[in-house]
Short mmCIF file of C-alpha atoms in Angstrom, two decimals:
data_model
loop_
_atom_site.label_atom_id
_atom_site.label_comp_id
_atom_site.label_asym_id
_atom_site.label_seq_id
_atom_site.Cartn_x
_atom_site.Cartn_y
_atom_site.Cartn_z
CA MET S 11 129.89 87.43 100.53
CA LEU S 12 128.60 84.99 102.93
CA SER S 13 127.34 86.91 106.12
CA PRO S 14 127.44 85.07 109.07
CA SER S 15 124.12 85.72 110.94
CA LEU S 16 123.28 83.72 107.76
CA ALA S 17 125.82 80.70 107.84
CA GLN S 18 125.23 80.63 111.45
CA GLU S 19 121.17 79.80 110.34
CA ILE S 20 122.38 77.35 108.21
CA ALA S 21 125.31 75.78 110.17
CA GLY S 22 122.80 75.53 113.06
CA ASP S 23 119.56 74.45 111.16
CA THR S 24 122.24 71.80 109.70
CA SER S 25 123.23 70.34 112.57
CA ALA S 26 119.80 69.75 113.97
CA VAL S 27 119.13 67.82 110.81
CA ILE S 28 122.18 65.82 110.30
CA GLY S 29 123.04 65.26 113.91
CA PHE S 30 127.04 65.99 113.35
CA ASN S 31 128.23 69.37 114.11
CA VAL S 32 128.70 71.78 110.33
CA LEU S 33 130.94 74.38 110.31
CA ILE S 34 130.88 77.56 107.67
CA THR S 35 134.07 79.46 107.13
CA ASP S 36 134.82 82.63 105.15
CA ALA S 37 137.56 82.15 102.36
CA ASP S 38 139.89 83.43 104.96
CA GLY S 39 139.77 79.87 107.09
CA MET S 40 137.51 82.21 109.96
CA VAL S 41 134.85 80.30 111.80
CA ILE S 42 131.29 82.48 110.84
CA GLY S 43 128.52 79.27 111.60
CA SER S 44 128.67 76.53 113.24
CA GLY S 45 126.39 74.45 115.64
CA ASP S 46 128.94 74.48 118.17
CA SER S 47 128.55 78.58 118.69
CA SER S 48 131.86 78.20 121.53
CA ARG S 49 134.48 77.63 117.30
CA VAL S 50 132.74 80.67 116.29
CA GLY S 51 135.65 83.35 115.63
CA THR S 52 137.89 81.06 115.63
CA PHE S 53 140.42 79.95 112.77
CA HIS S 54 139.97 76.62 110.47
CA GLU S 55 143.16 76.44 108.88
CA ALA S 56 142.41 73.15 106.52
CA SER S 57 140.02 75.81 105.26
CA VAL S 58 142.60 77.71 103.55
CA GLU S 59 143.99 74.77 101.13
CA VAL S 60 140.19 73.39 100.62
CA VAL S 61 140.02 77.57 99.50
CA ARG S 62 142.84 77.76 97.25
CA THR S 63 142.20 74.33 95.38
CA LYS S 64 138.75 73.99 95.59
CA GLU S 65 138.46 70.82 96.25
CA PRO S 66 137.32 68.10 99.30
CA ALA S 67 139.56 67.00 102.67
CA THR S 68 139.13 64.75 104.45
CA HIS S 69 141.05 64.69 108.03
CA SER S 70 141.30 61.60 110.51
CA ALA S 71 141.62 62.30 114.01
CA SER S 72 146.19 62.27 114.10
CA GLN S 73 145.74 64.15 110.97
CA ALA S 74 143.50 66.94 112.28
CA HIS S 75 145.58 66.73 115.64
CA ARG S 76 148.54 68.86 113.58
CA LEU S 77 146.24 71.63 111.88
CA ARG S 78 145.27 74.64 113.68
CA GLY S 79 141.39 74.67 114.96
CA VAL S 80 140.31 71.24 113.07
CA ARG S 81 138.60 68.04 114.02
CA PRO S 82 138.27 65.09 112.69
CA GLY S 83 135.82 65.36 109.37
CA VAL S 84 135.12 66.45 105.76
CA THR S 85 135.30 69.64 104.95
CA LEU S 86 134.49 71.18 101.13
CA PRO S 87 134.34 74.26 99.18
CA LEU S 88 131.63 76.69 99.15
CA VAL S 89 131.53 77.36 95.50
CA THR S 90 129.73 80.78 93.95
CA ASP S 91 130.43 81.95 90.08
CA GLY S 92 133.59 80.01 89.86
CA GLN S 93 135.15 81.37 92.92
CA ALA S 94 135.03 79.66 96.38
CA VAL S 95 133.59 81.86 98.88
CA GLY S 96 134.80 79.62 102.08
CA THR S 97 134.06 76.30 103.26
CA VAL S 98 131.88 73.91 105.43
CA GLY S 99 132.99 71.19 107.16
CA ILE S 100 131.07 68.69 108.82
CA THR S 101 132.61 67.10 112.15
CA GLY S 102 133.06 63.04 112.98
CA THR S 103 135.22 60.46 111.37
CA PRO S 104 135.44 60.48 107.72
CA ALA S 105 133.61 57.68 107.45
CA GLN S 106 130.48 58.59 109.33
CA VAL S 107 129.99 62.48 107.69
CA ARG S 108 131.06 61.92 104.22
CA ARG S 109 127.98 60.88 102.53
CA PHE S 110 126.64 64.05 103.96
CA GLY S 111 129.28 66.86 102.07
CA LEU S 112 128.20 66.77 98.98
CA LEU S 113 124.13 67.47 100.60
CA VAL S 114 125.32 69.59 102.67
CA LYS S 115 127.29 71.88 100.07
CA ARG S 116 125.04 71.86 97.89
CA GLN S 117 122.19 72.85 99.59
CA THR S 118 124.67 75.60 101.64
CA GLU S 119 125.24 76.59 97.81
CA ILE S 120 121.67 76.45 96.87
CA LEU S 121 120.56 79.37 100.17
CA LEU S 122 123.80 81.02 99.50
CA ARG S 123 122.57 81.71 95.63
CA GLU S 124 119.46 82.51 97.12
CA SER S 125 120.58 85.30 99.64
CA VAL S 126 122.68 86.72 96.96
CA MET S 127 120.01 87.13 94.52
CA LEU S 128 117.21 88.47 97.72
CA ARG S 129 120.50 90.99 98.29
CA SER S 130 120.52 92.05 94.60
CA ARG S 131 117.06 92.46 94.29
CA LEU S 132 116.57 94.13 97.40
CA LEU S 133 119.78 96.58 96.32
CA GLY S 134 117.53 97.19 92.97
CA GLU S 135 114.23 98.41 94.82
CA ARG S 136 115.88 100.59 96.80
CA ALA S 137 118.03 101.71 93.60
CA ALA S 138 115.07 101.89 92.28
CA GLU S 139 112.87 103.63 95.12
CA LYS S 140 116.38 106.53 94.89
CA LEU S 141 115.40 107.24 91.63
CA LEU S 142 111.72 107.70 91.79
CA THR S 143 111.93 109.62 94.72
CA ASP S 144 114.82 112.16 93.08
CA ILE S 145 112.56 112.58 89.91
CA ALA S 146 109.60 113.55 91.87
CA SER S 147 111.24 116.24 93.73
CA TYR S 148 113.66 116.79 90.65
CA ASP S 149 114.70 120.75 90.41
CA PRO S 150 117.06 121.83 87.83
CA HIS S 151 119.07 124.33 90.10
CA VAL S 152 119.87 121.76 92.36
CA VAL S 153 120.95 118.50 90.21
CA GLU S 154 121.90 118.10 85.79
CA GLY S 155 118.96 116.09 84.40
CA ASP S 156 121.80 114.31 82.98
CA ALA S 157 123.02 112.91 86.08
CA LEU S 158 119.85 111.48 86.63
CA THR S 159 119.84 109.91 82.85
CA PHE S 160 123.22 108.32 83.37
CA ARG S 161 121.86 106.78 86.98
CA ALA S 162 118.75 105.59 85.74
CA ALA S 163 121.01 104.13 82.99
CA GLU S 164 123.48 102.15 85.00
CA LEU S 165 120.54 100.75 86.28
CA GLY S 166 119.26 99.17 82.91
CA PHE S 167 116.26 102.57 82.68
CA ASP S 168 116.43 104.48 79.71
CA LEU S 169 114.79 108.19 80.22
CA ARG S 170 114.49 109.00 76.89
CA LEU S 171 111.99 106.40 75.70
CA PRO S 172 108.48 108.02 76.32
CA ARG S 173 107.19 107.45 79.24
CA VAL S 174 103.65 108.21 81.53
CA ALA S 175 103.53 108.58 85.35
CA VAL S 176 101.49 106.58 87.74
CA ALA S 177 100.46 106.87 91.28
CA PHE S 178 98.83 104.39 93.36
CA GLU S 179 97.36 105.21 97.13
CA VAL S 180 96.64 101.51 98.73
CA THR S 181 94.61 101.76 101.97
CA VAL S 182 93.24 98.99 104.26
CA PRO S 183 89.51 99.14 104.07
CA PRO S 184 87.72 100.42 107.35
CA GLY S 185 86.12 97.16 108.93
CA PRO S 186 83.07 97.05 110.95
CA GLY S 187 82.76 98.82 113.88
CA ALA S 188 86.44 100.24 113.76
CA GLY S 189 87.22 103.09 116.22
CA THR S 190 88.80 106.16 116.28
CA ARG S 191 90.89 107.10 113.44
CA ARG S 192 94.16 107.55 115.61
CA GLN S 193 93.35 103.81 116.68
CA ALA S 194 92.15 102.47 113.20
CA SER S 195 95.43 104.10 111.79
CA ALA S 196 98.28 102.21 113.79
CA PRO S 197 97.18 98.36 112.51
CA ALA S 198 96.52 99.97 108.86
CA ALA S 199 100.01 100.91 108.91
CA ARG S 200 101.25 97.88 109.97
CA ASP S 201 99.29 95.85 107.65
CA MET S 202 100.21 97.97 104.42
CA ALA S 203 104.15 97.73 106.02
CA LEU S 204 103.65 93.57 105.77
CA ALA S 205 101.61 93.69 102.32
CA ARG S 206 104.42 96.14 100.68
CA SER S 207 106.35 93.57 98.82
CA GLU S 208 103.53 91.62 97.60
CA LEU S 209 101.84 94.58 96.10
CA LEU S 210 105.09 95.67 94.01
CA ARG S 211 105.14 92.20 92.78
CA THR S 212 101.83 92.09 92.00
CA ILE S 213 102.48 95.89 90.63
CA ARG S 214 104.74 94.36 88.39
CA ASP S 215 103.36 91.57 87.17
CA VAL S 216 100.72 94.38 85.42
CA PHE S 217 103.59 96.71 84.40
CA ALA S 218 105.83 94.33 83.34
CA ASP S 219 107.92 95.78 80.50
CA PRO S 220 111.46 95.63 81.58
CA GLN S 221 111.57 99.43 80.93
CA ASP S 222 108.93 100.46 83.76
CA ILE S 223 110.32 101.17 86.96
CA VAL S 224 108.06 100.33 90.05
CA ALA S 225 109.42 101.88 93.56
CA GLY S 226 107.00 102.35 96.98
CA THR S 227 107.65 105.78 97.83
CA ALA S 228 106.09 105.86 100.87
CA PRO S 229 104.13 104.38 103.78
CA GLY S 230 100.85 103.47 101.01
CA PHE S 231 101.94 105.29 97.93
CA ILE S 232 104.13 103.08 95.03
CA GLY S 233 104.92 105.29 91.55
CA VAL S 234 105.39 104.12 88.40
CA LEU S 235 106.90 105.26 85.01
CA HIS S 236 105.46 103.08 82.61
CA ARG S 237 106.96 102.96 79.66
CA LEU S 238 105.04 103.67 76.17
CA PRO S 239 105.57 100.83 73.33
CA ALA S 240 106.49 102.98 70.19
CA ARG S 241 103.70 100.89 68.31
CA GLY S 242 101.62 98.07 68.25
CA PRO S 243 98.82 97.28 70.46
CA ALA S 244 98.76 97.47 73.63
CA ALA S 245 96.19 98.40 76.47
CA SER S 246 96.41 101.67 77.54
CA PRO S 247 97.66 102.95 81.51
CA ALA S 248 94.20 103.39 82.42
CA GLU S 249 92.82 100.08 81.48
CA ASN S 250 95.81 98.49 83.28
CA CYS S 251 95.14 100.51 86.43
CA ARG S 252 91.70 99.20 86.77
CA ARG S 253 92.97 95.98 86.36
CA LEU S 254 95.63 96.00 88.91
CA ILE S 255 92.95 97.66 91.21
CA ASP S 256 90.68 94.57 90.77
CA VAL S 257 93.37 92.26 91.55
CA ILE S 258 94.85 94.02 94.29
CA ALA S 259 90.93 93.68 95.91
CA ALA S 260 90.42 90.81 95.02
CA GLN S 261 93.82 89.14 96.31
CA ASP S 262 94.46 90.87 99.35
CA GLY S 263 91.43 92.47 100.21
CA LEU S 264 93.11 96.20 100.13
CA ARG S 265 91.18 99.31 98.38
CA ALA S 266 93.46 100.92 95.68
CA ARG S 267 93.52 104.03 93.30
CA ALA S 268 95.66 105.48 90.76
CA GLY S 269 96.42 108.53 89.26
CA ILE S 270 97.96 109.26 85.64
CA GLY S 271 100.18 112.14 84.21
CA GLU S 272 100.82 112.75 80.84
CA PRO S 273 103.57 111.33 78.72
CA ALA S 274 107.42 112.84 79.10
CA VAL S 275 110.80 112.05 77.30
CA SER S 276 112.99 113.86 79.86
CA VAL S 277 113.67 114.05 83.28
CA ALA S 278 112.00 116.91 83.44
CA GLY S 279 109.36 116.04 81.83
CA LEU S 280 108.54 113.24 84.28
CA HIS S 281 109.08 115.13 86.74
CA ALA S 282 105.82 116.85 85.96
CA SER S 283 104.36 113.70 85.25
CA TYR S 284 104.23 112.40 88.44
CA GLN S 285 103.68 115.89 89.88
CA ASP S 286 100.38 115.54 87.69
CA ALA S 287 99.94 111.75 88.28
CA CYS S 288 99.84 112.85 92.27
CA ASP S 289 97.36 116.26 91.54
CA ALA S 290 95.46 113.46 90.01
CA LEU S 291 94.93 111.33 92.82
CA ARG S 292 94.34 113.89 95.36
CA LEU S 293 91.98 115.68 93.56
CA GLY S 294 89.98 113.19 92.01
CA VAL S 295 88.75 111.82 95.11
CA ARG S 296 87.57 115.15 96.11
CA LEU S 297 85.63 115.70 92.87
CA ALA S 298 85.24 112.06 90.91
CA GLY S 299 83.28 110.29 94.17
CA ASP S 300 84.40 106.45 94.33
CA ALA S 301 85.97 105.87 90.64
CA PRO S 302 89.14 104.00 91.25
CA VAL S 303 91.46 105.46 88.41
CA HIS S 304 91.71 109.41 87.77
CA GLN S 305 94.36 111.11 84.51
CA ILE S 306 95.35 114.37 84.31
CA THR S 307 93.80 115.12 81.59
CA ASP S 308 89.96 115.53 82.74
CA LEU S 309 91.08 117.32 85.81
CA ARG S 310 93.14 119.96 83.88
CA VAL S 311 90.94 122.89 85.11
CA PRO S 312 90.27 121.72 89.22
CA GLN S 313 93.99 121.37 89.19
CA VAL S 314 94.87 125.35 88.53
CA LEU S 315 92.12 126.32 90.88
CA ALA S 316 93.39 124.20 93.55
CA ALA S 317 96.73 125.96 92.77
CA LEU S 318 95.22 129.31 93.20
CA GLY S 319 94.95 129.02 96.47
CA GLN S 320 91.98 129.66 98.93
CA PRO S 321 91.71 133.51 99.33
CA ALA S 322 90.64 133.22 96.07
CA ARG S 323 88.35 130.60 95.40
CA ASN S 324 87.28 131.65 98.33
CA ARG S 325 86.44 134.90 96.47
CA LEU S 326 85.37 133.06 93.33
CA LEU S 327 82.55 131.56 95.59
CA GLU S 328 81.51 134.46 97.06
CA GLY S 329 81.69 136.35 93.90
CA CYS S 330 79.23 133.93 92.15
CA ALA S 331 77.10 131.39 94.36
CA ALA S 332 76.60 133.10 97.65
CA ASP S 333 72.97 133.21 97.47
CA LEU S 334 72.89 129.34 96.08
CA ARG S 335 75.01 128.41 99.11
CA ARG S 336 72.00 129.17 101.13
CA GLN S 337 69.38 126.89 99.49
CA PRO S 338 69.18 123.79 101.73
CA ASP S 339 69.41 121.32 98.27
CA TRP S 340 72.62 123.02 97.54
CA PRO S 341 74.56 120.08 96.73
CA VAL S 342 72.07 118.89 93.91
CA LEU S 343 72.20 122.58 92.45
CA ARG S 344 76.43 122.73 91.98
CA ASP S 345 75.73 118.51 90.77
CA THR S 346 73.45 120.13 88.20
CA ILE S 347 75.25 123.02 87.29
CA THR S 348 78.30 121.09 86.76
CA ALA S 349 77.28 118.41 84.81
CA TRP S 350 75.14 121.25 82.53
CA CYS S 351 79.05 122.48 81.70
CA GLU S 352 80.70 118.97 81.83
CA SER S 353 77.95 118.04 78.37
CA GLY S 354 78.22 120.82 76.61
CA PHE S 355 75.12 123.02 77.96
CA HIS S 356 73.12 119.88 76.39
CA LEU S 357 70.12 119.01 78.31
CA VAL S 358 69.62 115.45 76.94
CA ARG S 359 73.34 114.57 77.80
CA ALA S 360 73.33 116.48 81.31
CA SER S 361 70.48 114.87 82.53
CA ALA S 362 72.40 111.87 81.62
CA ALA S 363 75.12 112.43 83.03
CA LEU S 364 72.56 113.36 86.44
CA HIS S 365 70.35 109.40 85.84
CA ILE S 366 67.38 112.46 86.36
CA HIS S 367 64.85 113.23 83.69
CA ARG S 368 65.45 116.37 81.63
CA ASN S 369 62.17 117.65 82.45
CA THR S 370 63.96 117.23 86.82
CA VAL S 371 67.29 119.16 84.98
CA VAL S 372 65.06 122.01 83.70
CA TYR S 373 63.43 122.28 86.87
CA ARG S 374 66.83 122.73 88.40
CA MET S 375 68.29 125.04 85.96
CA SER S 376 65.15 127.24 86.13
CA LYS S 377 65.68 127.55 90.03
CA ILE S 378 69.09 128.48 89.55
CA GLU S 379 68.30 130.99 86.97
CA GLN S 380 65.60 132.29 89.99
CA VAL S 381 68.01 132.79 92.72
CA THR S 382 71.07 134.05 90.74
CA HIS S 383 68.96 136.93 88.51
CA ARG S 384 71.17 135.70 85.48
CA PRO S 385 70.23 133.49 82.41
CA LEU S 386 72.49 129.77 82.42
CA ARG S 387 72.35 130.41 79.16
CA ASP S 388 75.18 133.31 79.47
CA HIS S 389 77.91 130.48 78.92
CA ARG S 390 80.05 132.93 80.45
CA PHE S 391 78.03 132.76 84.19
CA ALA S 392 77.83 129.41 84.00
CA MET S 393 81.32 128.69 83.79
CA ALA S 394 82.15 131.31 86.15
CA LEU S 395 79.26 129.05 88.02
CA TYR S 396 81.49 125.99 86.99
CA LEU S 397 84.36 127.20 88.54
CA ALA S 398 82.68 127.95 91.88
CA CYS S 399 81.18 124.45 92.44
CA LEU S 400 84.54 123.35 91.65
CA ALA S 401 86.33 125.57 94.06
CA ASP S 402 83.21 124.22 96.61
CA GLN S 403 84.39 120.87 95.86
CA LEU S 404 88.17 120.99 96.29
CA GLY S 405 87.20 121.87 99.60
CA GLY S 406 88.66 123.90 103.04
CA GLY S 407 86.53 127.09 101.74
CA VAL S 408 84.60 129.40 103.27
CA ALA S 409 81.88 127.56 105.47
CA PRO S 410 78.08 127.34 103.63
CA VAL S 411 76.20 130.43 104.28
CA THR S 412 73.03 129.09 106.12
CA GLY S 413 69.44 131.36 107.34
#
């Protein structure tokens, strides 16, 4: 439990502070840390009895001479959870060093407990990370869902409880005068690596249910399997995400976005929810501009379009919007079609969504009908045109037609 590296650090630092050599052994009496590095790796016979009895011992020069590897001083047991895991010794005449004994013992035990707690927390974080990664890549033909459910239960998580997946992407905002993309990426990656632990802590402060699974999945990406409350008022996942994004921006100066899946109560469902959350994150930035939180329930149609593949989207664009894409104001016309359809073909709501006068919407719609030779009141045509606009926003398709 007491690592040699930690023992050497404690012994070296404490020896420098008190002015006497401090020596630390493991439970077998082997020296694993000492202010006098030449003693590391030697056997300290007195420690064996101290570990056995859990009682301190002092040794004068004559007594120490009769014991292997022992010098005058005091030796005290290091006890954790009622078990002696080693000893700490201070070299000097017993009268000189006895007054330091209890202080050094207690300080060493405190550092040891903190080390164990830190190691336990890190192991827990790695286990949660592995669990979330396995759920994200779940394939029922490769691993049984019950196996993941059992592993989660060993970590204290019940995957049968209603949960929703949330995917966070955290980036370093580009500063003024930033260089090329490649030049800026290296310091950004370093900054994210340093901020990762703090980010996890911040996210756990908001998603604080003991059943919430929070883990880093890749540099700059953090996943959450958030337990949904069975009853009673509670903040929605979207509200929590918005609040968290504001906190991350204020505390760390970082930019965060979130994608939210749909509720699930099984490993297969959580896998789908997490994939949906990642899709919402990826599609939302293309379709929703600067909005920081994206829910898959608002992006099901773009998700289906994205799954079709680029050739099918290209054919849709060419078949429905080729003439419109030749217009110099195509982006404006595209936004008008999108707002018209998403507002339920309602003129007033479309103008409000676009923040323009209704007459401007009427003018744009008239131009669209003139170019396409089809009425936008034909809802089937309007919906096909709407899908073409979404396909164009998804990007990666045919180049805009000019001339």
